[in-house]
Each structure stands twice: as structure tokens, then as C-alpha cells.
PDB file of C-alpha atoms in Angstrom:
ATOM      1  CA  MET S   1      62.108  69.797  86.610  1.00  0.00           C
ATOM      2  CA  SER S   2      62.350  71.498  90.086  1.00  0.00           C
ATOM      3  CA  GLN S   3      63.886  70.296  93.738  1.00  0.00           C
ATOM      4  CA  SER S   4      60.346  69.539  94.672  1.00  0.00           C
ATOM      5  CA  HIS S   5      59.984  66.966  91.926  1.00  0.00           C
ATOM      6  CA  PHE S   6      63.249  65.333  92.539  1.00  0.00           C
ATOM      7  CA  PHE S   7      61.646  63.105  95.143  1.00  0.00           C
ATOM      8  CA  VAL S   8      59.016  61.476  92.407  1.00  0.00           C
ATOM      9  CA  PHE S   9      62.325  61.104  90.160  1.00  0.00           C
ATOM     10  CA  ASP S  10      64.180  59.484  92.950  1.00  0.00           C
ATOM     11  CA  MET S  11      61.182  57.046  93.744  1.00  0.00           C
ATOM     12  CA  MET S  12      61.010  56.268  90.069  1.00  0.00           C
ATOM     13  CA  MET S  13      64.746  55.294  89.717  1.00  0.00           C
ATOM     14  CA  ARG S  14      64.755  52.824  92.977  1.00  0.00           C
ATOM     15  CA  ALA S  15      61.691  51.391  91.468  1.00  0.00           C
ATOM     16  CA  CYS S  16      63.319  50.658  88.157  1.00  0.00           C
ATOM     17  CA  ILE S  17      66.348  48.990  90.221  1.00  0.00           C
ATOM     18  CA  LEU S  18      63.694  46.849  92.183  1.00  0.00           C
ATOM     19  CA  LEU S  19      62.511  46.082  88.828  1.00  0.00           C
ATOM     20  CA  GLY S  20      65.823  45.025  87.162  1.00  0.00           C
ATOM     21  CA  LEU S  21      65.904  42.634  90.295  1.00  0.00           C
ATOM     22  CA  ILE S  22      62.682  40.767  89.908  1.00  0.00           C
ATOM     23  CA  PHE S  23      63.344  40.392  86.151  1.00  0.00           C
ATOM     24  CA  MET S  24      66.735  38.596  86.780  1.00  0.00           C
ATOM     25  CA  THR S  25      65.071  36.550  89.509  1.00  0.00           C
ATOM     26  CA  PHE S  26      62.066  35.562  87.967  1.00  0.00           C
ATOM     27  CA  SER S  27      62.342  35.564  84.021  1.00  0.00           C
ATOM     28  CA  HIS S  28      62.991  32.185  82.853  1.00  0.00           C
ATOM     29  CA  PHE S  29      63.126  30.962  86.310  1.00  0.00           C
ATOM     30  CA  VAL S  30      61.991  27.575  85.745  1.00  0.00           C
ATOM     31  CA  LEU S  31      64.513  26.798  82.805  1.00  0.00           C
ATOM     32  CA  ILE S  32      67.371  28.342  84.746  1.00  0.00           C
ATOM     33  CA  LEU S  33      66.195  26.312  87.804  1.00  0.00           C
ATOM     34  CA  LYS S  34      66.310  23.112  85.915  1.00  0.00           C
ATOM     35  CA  ASN S  35      69.568  23.877  83.833  1.00  0.00           C
ATOM     36  CA  ARG S  36      71.285  24.423  87.282  1.00  0.00           C
ATOM     37  CA  LYS S  37      69.793  21.302  88.609  1.00  0.00           C
ATOM     38  CA  ALA S  38      70.953  19.352  85.397  1.00  0.00           C
ATOM     39  CA  ASN S  39      74.339  20.821  85.890  1.00  0.00           C
ATOM     40  CA  GLU S  40      74.815  19.657  89.795  1.00  0.00           C
ATOM     41  CA  GLN S  41      74.338  15.997  88.329  1.00  0.00           C
ATOM     42  CA  MET S  42      77.482  16.435  85.718  1.00  0.00           C
ATOM     43  CA  GLU S  43      80.420  14.342  86.511  1.00  0.00           C
ATOM     44  CA  ILE S  44      83.194  17.211  87.247  1.00  0.00           C
ATOM     45  CA  LEU S  45      86.209  16.555  84.975  1.00  0.00           C
ATOM     46  CA  HIS S  46      88.475  19.754  86.000  1.00  0.00           C
ATOM     47  CA  PHE S  47      88.110  21.838  88.807  1.00  0.00           C
ATOM     48  CA  ARG S  48      90.007  25.331  89.224  1.00  0.00           C
ATOM     49  CA  LYS S  49      91.480  25.083  92.635  1.00  0.00           C
ATOM     50  CA  GLY S  50      91.763  28.416  94.412  1.00  0.00           C
ATOM     51  CA  PHE S  51      89.163  30.201  97.161  1.00  0.00           C
ATOM     52  CA  VAL S  52      89.968  33.519  95.862  1.00  0.00           C
ATOM     53  CA  ILE S  53      88.790  31.994  92.243  1.00  0.00           C
ATOM     54  CA  GLN S  54      86.038  29.986  93.342  1.00  0.00           C
ATOM     55  CA  LYS S  55      84.270  31.522  96.274  1.00  0.00           C
ATOM     56  CA  VAL S  56      85.506  35.249  96.973  1.00  0.00           C
ATOM     57  CA  PRO S  57      83.843  36.695  93.909  1.00  0.00           C
ATOM     58  CA  LEU S  58      80.331  35.204  94.928  1.00  0.00           C
ATOM     59  CA  TYR S  59      80.776  36.636  98.382  1.00  0.00           C
ATOM     60  CA  SER S  60      81.564  39.924  96.972  1.00  0.00           C
ATOM     61  CA  THR S  61      78.145  39.535  95.212  1.00  0.00           C
ATOM     62  CA  TYR S  62      76.471  39.233  98.123  1.00  0.00           C
ATOM     63  CA  ILE S  63      78.175  42.521  99.556  1.00  0.00           C
ATOM     64  CA  CYS S  64      77.125  44.287  96.385  1.00  0.00           C
ATOM     65  CA  ALA S  65      73.506  43.059  97.079  1.00  0.00           C
ATOM     66  CA  PHE S  66      73.708  44.175 100.623  1.00  0.00           C
ATOM     67  CA  LEU S  67      75.194  47.807 100.122  1.00  0.00           C
ATOM     68  CA  LEU S  68      72.360  47.961  97.020  1.00  0.00           C
ATOM     69  CA  ALA S  69      70.103  47.288  99.765  1.00  0.00           C
ATOM     70  CA  LEU S  70      71.546  49.881 101.796  1.00  0.00           C
ATOM     71  CA  SER S  71      71.751  52.539  98.858  1.00  0.00           C
ATOM     72  CA  ILE S  72      67.886  51.918  98.251  1.00  0.00           C
ATOM     73  CA  PHE S  73      67.046  53.447 101.836  1.00  0.00           C
ATOM     74  CA  ARG S  74      69.799  56.173 100.869  1.00  0.00           C
ATOM     75  CA  ILE S  75      72.297  54.555 103.391  1.00  0.00           C
ATOM     76  CA  GLY S  76      75.797  54.753 101.727  1.00  0.00           C
ATOM     77  CA  SER S  77      74.323  57.208  99.195  1.00  0.00           C
ATOM     78  CA  ILE S  78      75.434  60.588  98.682  1.00  0.00           C
ATOM     79  CA  LEU S  79      71.780  61.638  97.695  1.00  0.00           C
ATOM     80  CA  LYS S  80      69.678  62.639 100.767  1.00  0.00           C
ATOM     81  CA  VAL S  81      66.153  63.777 100.633  1.00  0.00           C
ATOM     82  CA  ASP S  82      64.639  65.747 103.435  1.00  0.00           C
ATOM     83  CA  SER S  83      61.087  66.150 104.910  1.00  0.00           C
ATOM     84  CA  SER S  84      60.351  68.735 102.292  1.00  0.00           C
ATOM     85  CA  HIS S  85      61.321  66.357  99.518  1.00  0.00           C
ATOM     86  CA  VAL S  86      64.276  68.595  98.862  1.00  0.00           C
ATOM     87  CA  PRO S  87      67.630  66.850  98.038  1.00  0.00           C
ATOM     88  CA  SER S  88      71.064  67.315  99.217  1.00  0.00           C
ATOM     89  CA  LEU S  89      74.414  65.623  98.342  1.00  0.00           C
ATOM     90  CA  SER S  90      76.406  64.679 101.475  1.00  0.00           C
ATOM     91  CA  ILE S  91      78.941  62.116 102.181  1.00  0.00           C
ATOM     92  CA  LEU S  92      79.443  60.682 105.918  1.00  0.00           C
ATOM     93  CA  GLY S  93      77.215  63.280 107.376  1.00  0.00           C
ATOM     94  CA  ILE S  94      79.129  66.325 105.517  1.00  0.00           C
ATOM     95  CA  THR S  95      76.822  68.152 102.867  1.00  0.00           C
ATOM     96  CA  PHE S  96      78.945  69.350 100.049  1.00  0.00           C
ATOM     97  CA  MET S  97      75.830  70.434  97.719  1.00  0.00           C
ATOM     98  CA  SER S  98      72.461  71.836  98.661  1.00  0.00           C
ATOM     99  CA  GLY S  99      70.275  74.433  97.751  1.00  0.00           C
ATOM    100  CA  ASP S 100      70.979  77.166  94.827  1.00  0.00           C
ATOM    101  CA  GLU S 101      74.147  75.357  93.982  1.00  0.00           C
ATOM    102  CA  LEU S 102      72.452  72.146  93.502  1.00  0.00           C
ATOM    103  CA  LYS S 103      69.784  73.584  91.805  1.00  0.00           C
ATOM    104  CA  GLN S 104      72.068  74.488  88.883  1.00  0.00           C
ATOM    105  CA  ASN S 105      73.552  71.157  88.880  1.00  0.00           C
ATOM    106  CA  MET S 106      70.134  69.239  88.833  1.00  0.00           C
ATOM    107  CA  THR S 107      70.789  68.416  84.935  1.00  0.00           C
ATOM    108  CA  ALA S 108      73.557  66.752  85.428  1.00  0.00           C
ATOM    109  CA  LEU S 109      72.297  64.572  88.213  1.00  0.00           C
ATOM    110  CA  TYR S 110      69.159  63.806  86.016  1.00  0.00           C
ATOM    111  CA  VAL S 111      71.572  62.579  83.581  1.00  0.00           C
ATOM    112  CA  ILE S 112      73.564  60.148  85.598  1.00  0.00           C
ATOM    113  CA  CYS S 113      70.582  58.647  87.045  1.00  0.00           C
ATOM    114  CA  ILE S 114      68.760  58.117  83.845  1.00  0.00           C
ATOM    115  CA  VAL S 115      72.048  56.960  82.147  1.00  0.00           C
ATOM    116  CA  GLY S 116      72.671  54.700  84.995  1.00  0.00           C
ATOM    117  CA  VAL S 117      69.377  53.113  85.142  1.00  0.00           C
ATOM    118  CA  VAL S 118      68.971  52.548  81.454  1.00  0.00           C
ATOM    119  CA  LEU S 119      72.304  50.807  81.756  1.00  0.00           C
ATOM    120  CA  TYR S 120      71.237  48.532  84.534  1.00  0.00           C
ATOM    121  CA  LEU S 121      68.186  47.610  83.079  1.00  0.00           C
ATOM    122  CA  ALA S 122      70.057  46.841  80.026  1.00  0.00           C
ATOM    123  CA  SER S 123      72.317  44.678  82.313  1.00  0.00           C
ATOM    124  CA  SER S 124      69.905  42.665  84.016  1.00  0.00           C
ATOM    125  CA  ILE S 125      68.437  41.651  80.676  1.00  0.00           C
ATOM    126  CA  LEU S 126      72.203  40.674  79.451  1.00  0.00           C
ATOM    127  CA  TYR S 127      72.711  38.652  82.685  1.00  0.00           C
ATOM    128  CA  ASN S 128      69.446  36.621  82.274  1.00  0.00           C
ATOM    129  CA  THR S 129      70.124  36.157  78.489  1.00  0.00           C
ATOM    130  CA  ALA S 130      73.433  35.076  78.880  1.00  0.00           C
ATOM    131  CA  GLN S 131      72.534  32.549  81.829  1.00  0.00           C
ATOM    132  CA  VAL S 132      69.882  31.096  79.516  1.00  0.00           C
ATOM    133  CA  GLN S 133      71.996  30.620  76.527  1.00  0.00           C
ATOM    134  CA  LEU S 134      74.553  28.855  78.644  1.00  0.00           C
ATOM    135  CA  GLY S 135      71.988  26.360  79.596  1.00  0.00           C
ATOM    136  CA  LYS S 136      73.499  23.170  81.315  1.00  0.00           C
ATOM    137  CA  ASN S 137      76.778  24.705  81.054  1.00  0.00           C
ATOM    138  CA  TYR S 138      75.883  27.422  83.757  1.00  0.00           C
ATOM    139  CA  SER S 139      77.799  26.432  87.061  1.00  0.00           C
ATOM    140  CA  VAL S 140      78.686  28.704  90.051  1.00  0.00           C
ATOM    141  CA  ASP S 141      82.029  27.055  90.101  1.00  0.00           C
ATOM    142  CA  VAL S 142      84.910  27.428  87.435  1.00  0.00           C
ATOM    143  CA  ASP S 143      84.980  23.979  86.156  1.00  0.00           C
ATOM    144  CA  ILE S 144      84.432  21.599  83.614  1.00  0.00           C
ATOM    145  CA  LYS S 145      82.059  18.932  83.569  1.00  0.00           C
ATOM    146  CA  TYR S 146      81.365  15.754  81.681  1.00  0.00           C
ATOM    147  CA  GLY S 147      78.731  16.717  78.808  1.00  0.00           C
ATOM    148  CA  TYR S 148      79.680  20.179  78.507  1.00  0.00           C
ATOM    149  CA  ARG S 149      80.105  22.009  74.851  1.00  0.00           C
ATOM    150  CA  LEU S 150      82.015  24.981  74.118  1.00  0.00           C
ATOM    151  CA  LYS S 151      79.481  28.181  73.947  1.00  0.00           C
ATOM    152  CA  VAL S 152      80.680  30.306  70.738  1.00  0.00           C
ATOM    153  CA  ASN S 153      77.884  31.514  69.230  1.00  0.00           C
ATOM    154  CA  GLU S 154      74.981  33.880  70.242  1.00  0.00           C
ATOM    155  CA  LEU S 155      76.111  36.306  73.028  1.00  0.00           C
ATOM    156  CA  TYR S 156      79.198  34.184  73.486  1.00  0.00           C
ATOM    157  CA  GLY S 157      80.043  35.016  69.994  1.00  0.00           C
ATOM    158  CA  PHE S 158      80.749  38.581  70.927  1.00  0.00           C
ATOM    159  CA  VAL S 159      82.563  38.224  73.917  1.00  0.00           C
ATOM    160  CA  ARG S 160      83.819  35.284  75.944  1.00  0.00           C
ATOM    161  CA  HIS S 161      82.430  36.427  79.419  1.00  0.00           C
ATOM    162  CA  PRO S 162      78.988  38.182  78.945  1.00  0.00           C
ATOM    163  CA  LEU S 163      77.909  36.829  82.461  1.00  0.00           C
ATOM    164  CA  TYR S 164      80.722  38.429  84.249  1.00  0.00           C
ATOM    165  CA  LEU S 165      80.516  41.594  82.109  1.00  0.00           C
ATOM    166  CA  SER S 166      76.663  41.707  83.095  1.00  0.00           C
ATOM    167  CA  GLU S 167      77.811  40.969  86.609  1.00  0.00           C
ATOM    168  CA  ILE S 168      80.219  43.890  86.751  1.00  0.00           C
ATOM    169  CA  LEU S 169      77.857  46.313  84.993  1.00  0.00           C
ATOM    170  CA  LEU S 170      74.937  45.587  87.080  1.00  0.00           C
ATOM    171  CA  TRP S 171      76.477  46.956  90.363  1.00  0.00           C
ATOM    172  CA  LEU S 172      78.237  49.854  88.737  1.00  0.00           C
ATOM    173  CA  CYS S 173      75.224  51.030  87.018  1.00  0.00           C
ATOM    174  CA  ALA S 174      73.259  50.699  90.160  1.00  0.00           C
ATOM    175  CA  SER S 175      75.770  52.712  91.975  1.00  0.00           C
ATOM    176  CA  LEU S 176      75.342  55.610  89.496  1.00  0.00           C
ATOM    177  CA  THR S 177      71.505  55.129  89.788  1.00  0.00           C
ATOM    178  CA  LEU S 178      71.458  55.393  93.341  1.00  0.00           C
ATOM    179  CA  LEU S 179      74.403  57.798  93.612  1.00  0.00           C
ATOM    180  CA  SER S 180      75.634  55.315  96.064  1.00  0.00           C
ATOM    181  CA  TRP S 181      79.515  55.862  96.843  1.00  0.00           C
ATOM    182  CA  SER S 182      79.595  52.897  99.175  1.00  0.00           C
ATOM    183  CA  LEU S 183      78.580  50.542  96.129  1.00  0.00           C
ATOM    184  CA  PHE S 184      80.854  52.369  93.562  1.00  0.00           C
ATOM    185  CA  LEU S 185      84.015  52.001  95.505  1.00  0.00           C
ATOM    186  CA  TRP S 186      83.250  48.262  96.432  1.00  0.00           C
ATOM    187  CA  THR S 187      82.273  47.619  92.730  1.00  0.00           C
ATOM    188  CA  VAL S 188      85.454  49.440  91.297  1.00  0.00           C
ATOM    189  CA  CYS S 189      88.085  48.426  94.265  1.00  0.00           C
ATOM    190  CA  VAL S 190      87.148  44.910  94.910  1.00  0.00           C
ATOM    191  CA  HIS S 191      84.634  43.492  92.750  1.00  0.00           C
ATOM    192  CA  ILE S 192      85.677  44.186  89.181  1.00  0.00           C
ATOM    193  CA  PRO S 193      89.264  43.077  90.005  1.00  0.00           C
ATOM    194  CA  LEU S 194      87.799  39.563  91.700  1.00  0.00           C
ATOM    195  CA  TYR S 195      86.041  38.900  88.384  1.00  0.00           C
ATOM    196  CA  VAL S 196      88.558  39.944  85.855  1.00  0.00           C
ATOM    197  CA  ASN S 197      90.740  37.399  87.746  1.00  0.00           C
ATOM    198  CA  ARG S 198      88.119  34.764  87.688  1.00  0.00           C
ATOM    199  CA  ALA S 199      87.524  35.270  84.098  1.00  0.00           C
ATOM    200  CA  LYS S 200      91.418  34.916  83.493  1.00  0.00           C
ATOM    201  CA  ALA S 201      91.235  31.677  85.422  1.00  0.00           C
ATOM    202  CA  GLU S 202      88.682  30.416  83.430  1.00  0.00           C
ATOM    203  CA  ASP S 203      90.105  31.297  80.396  1.00  0.00           C
ATOM    204  CA  GLU S 204      93.115  29.108  81.513  1.00  0.00           C
ATOM    205  CA  LEU S 205      90.946  26.116  82.322  1.00  0.00           C
ATOM    206  CA  LEU S 206      89.210  26.198  79.072  1.00  0.00           C
ATOM    207  CA  GLU S 207      92.254  26.528  77.132  1.00  0.00           C
ATOM    208  CA  TYR S 208      93.759  23.678  78.948  1.00  0.00           C
ATOM    209  CA  TYR S 209      90.727  21.490  78.154  1.00  0.00           C
ATOM    210  CA  TRP S 210      89.656  22.406  74.460  1.00  0.00           C
ATOM    211  CA  LYS S 211      93.380  24.109  73.371  1.00  0.00           C
ATOM    212  CA  ASP S 212      93.409  24.887  70.084  1.00  0.00           C
ATOM    213  CA  GLU S 213      89.723  25.109  69.513  1.00  0.00           C
ATOM    214  CA  TYR S 214      89.437  27.400  72.487  1.00  0.00           C
ATOM    215  CA  ARG S 215      92.647  29.446  71.122  1.00  0.00           C
ATOM    216  CA  GLU S 216      91.123  30.092  67.886  1.00  0.00           C
ATOM    217  CA  TYR S 217      87.924  31.263  69.878  1.00  0.00           C
ATOM    218  CA  LYS S 218      89.687  33.773  71.863  1.00  0.00           C
ATOM    219  CA  GLU S 219      91.591  35.208  68.720  1.00  0.00           C
ATOM    220  CA  ARG S 220      88.186  36.170  67.533  1.00  0.00           C
ATOM    221  CA  THR S 221      86.505  37.392  70.535  1.00  0.00           C
ATOM    222  CA  GLY S 222      87.427  39.886  73.509  1.00  0.00           C
ATOM    223  CA  ALA S 223      87.154  38.797  77.073  1.00  0.00           C
ATOM    224  CA  PHE S 224      84.542  41.778  78.022  1.00  0.00           C
ATOM    225  CA  PHE S 225      84.027  43.617  74.673  1.00  0.00           C
ATOM    226  CA  PRO S 226      83.737  42.919  71.295  1.00  0.00           C
ATOM    227  CA  ILE S 227      87.267  42.492  69.799  1.00  0.00           C
ATOM    228  CA  ILE S 228      87.735  45.916  68.216  1.00  0.00           C
ATOM    229  CA  PHE S 229      87.132  47.394  71.444  1.00  0.00           C
ATOM    230  CA  ASP S 230      89.424  44.794  73.408  1.00  0.00           C
ATOM    231  CA  ASN S 231      92.308  45.362  71.056  1.00  0.00           C
ATOM    232  CA  LYS S 232      91.900  49.093  71.491  1.00  0.00           C
ATOM    233  CA  LEU S 233      92.496  48.532  75.234  1.00  0.00           C
ATOM    234  CA  LYS S 234      95.076  45.949  74.871  1.00  0.00           C
ATOM    235  CA  ARG S 235      97.078  48.506  72.927  1.00  0.00           C
ATOM    236  CA  LYS S 236      96.647  50.890  75.492  1.00  0.00           C
TER     237      LYS S 236
END
């Protein structure tokens, strides 16, 4: 594929990003909305206090969405395409790869974008599926409400936080697809630590409420990865 064809390729990648966003927004929209409204009517039994736990991760998600929107228009992205549809790689106006040098690395560029968009679309499906499977238990807050049931099957039988996992992968993979340095840095340096911290707080709250039942659940499932991979990471 020549440089002149990269413009079409890049447009396809951005279209896939929009497709993933549309899927997450409208797939099972009525069911998810119904579950959210039902959740809002439930009585709160336990609430995890802490602005950093409850609100900051959500604000970080909004910032990720904003950076993604900018990256679609190549703002905050290392990829630039001129009026001749010839790409170059630059950061803050400083070009570090273009012309013949970029031609030699086009294959690597395609691989990064393709891997990124495939994982991004998979993450959007994971996010939507995890939300549907959680049903009325889904809440924007870290809390426990009257009527909750401990979810330990389907996706939640493999990992305890598939929603948080997909939340992280979505932005990380989108940054690779769009070659967005701004979204990548924010996701790695801010977004991931916030959601890892939120997941730990949720584990503590659920263990406080369900006690031994949740401890047994933790023993057989990893937080973000299936237990085999999770144990390997802990040993490291």
C-alpha cells in the first residue's frame, strides 16, 4: 500500500472508532436505560466515600472522550496528512518521520493501527456486554444497594471487573488506532491508575458486605485478567 492510499486507510480507522462509539451508545440502549432507572430507585445500603474514588474516574472518562474527539481531527495525534494525502509523524509541530523514512516504516504503522482498531472494537463489545450482564446491579457509583446480587458468572466468572477492563482498553486501543500521543499519555498516566484504585475500593466494599462469599470469589478470579495471568503478574 503506497502513501497515497494511506489517506483512505486512515479514514477507515477513524470510521471504525465512530462505529465502536455508536455500538456502545445504542446497542441494548433500552435495556441498559431501564436497568439504570431501576438501579436509581434502589435503596443504598453501603456507599464508598471518597471524591477520588467516586467522581474523578468519571471526569477522567470525559477527558478521554474529549481527547478522542480531538484525535479524530488529528489534534493531539502524531499522524498528520497534508493536502496531497501524504502522511508524516510529528509532535507539537516537530516532524520526526516523513518521506522515504516513513515509507520504510509504513508496514509497522499499518500493523499498529489495525491491531489497535480490532482491540478497540472488541473492547466496545466487552463494555456493552459487561454492562448488560450486570443488569440492575450497574451503578455509576461504588456502592451496594438493596436487591443487589453478587455477580459471579458469565464475564464476571472470568474477571471481577470486566467493565473497568474495557474502560481502560477502549481508550488505550483508540490511542493506538489514531496514533494519539495525548490520549495515550492521559490513559497510561492518569486513567489507568484511577480505575485500578477504584477497582480496589470496590473489592473492599464488596468483601465487607459479602465477606467469605466474596473472598472465595476473589480466590478463583483475577481483577482484570483471568486468574492464570493475574497470578503471573502478582509474582512479578
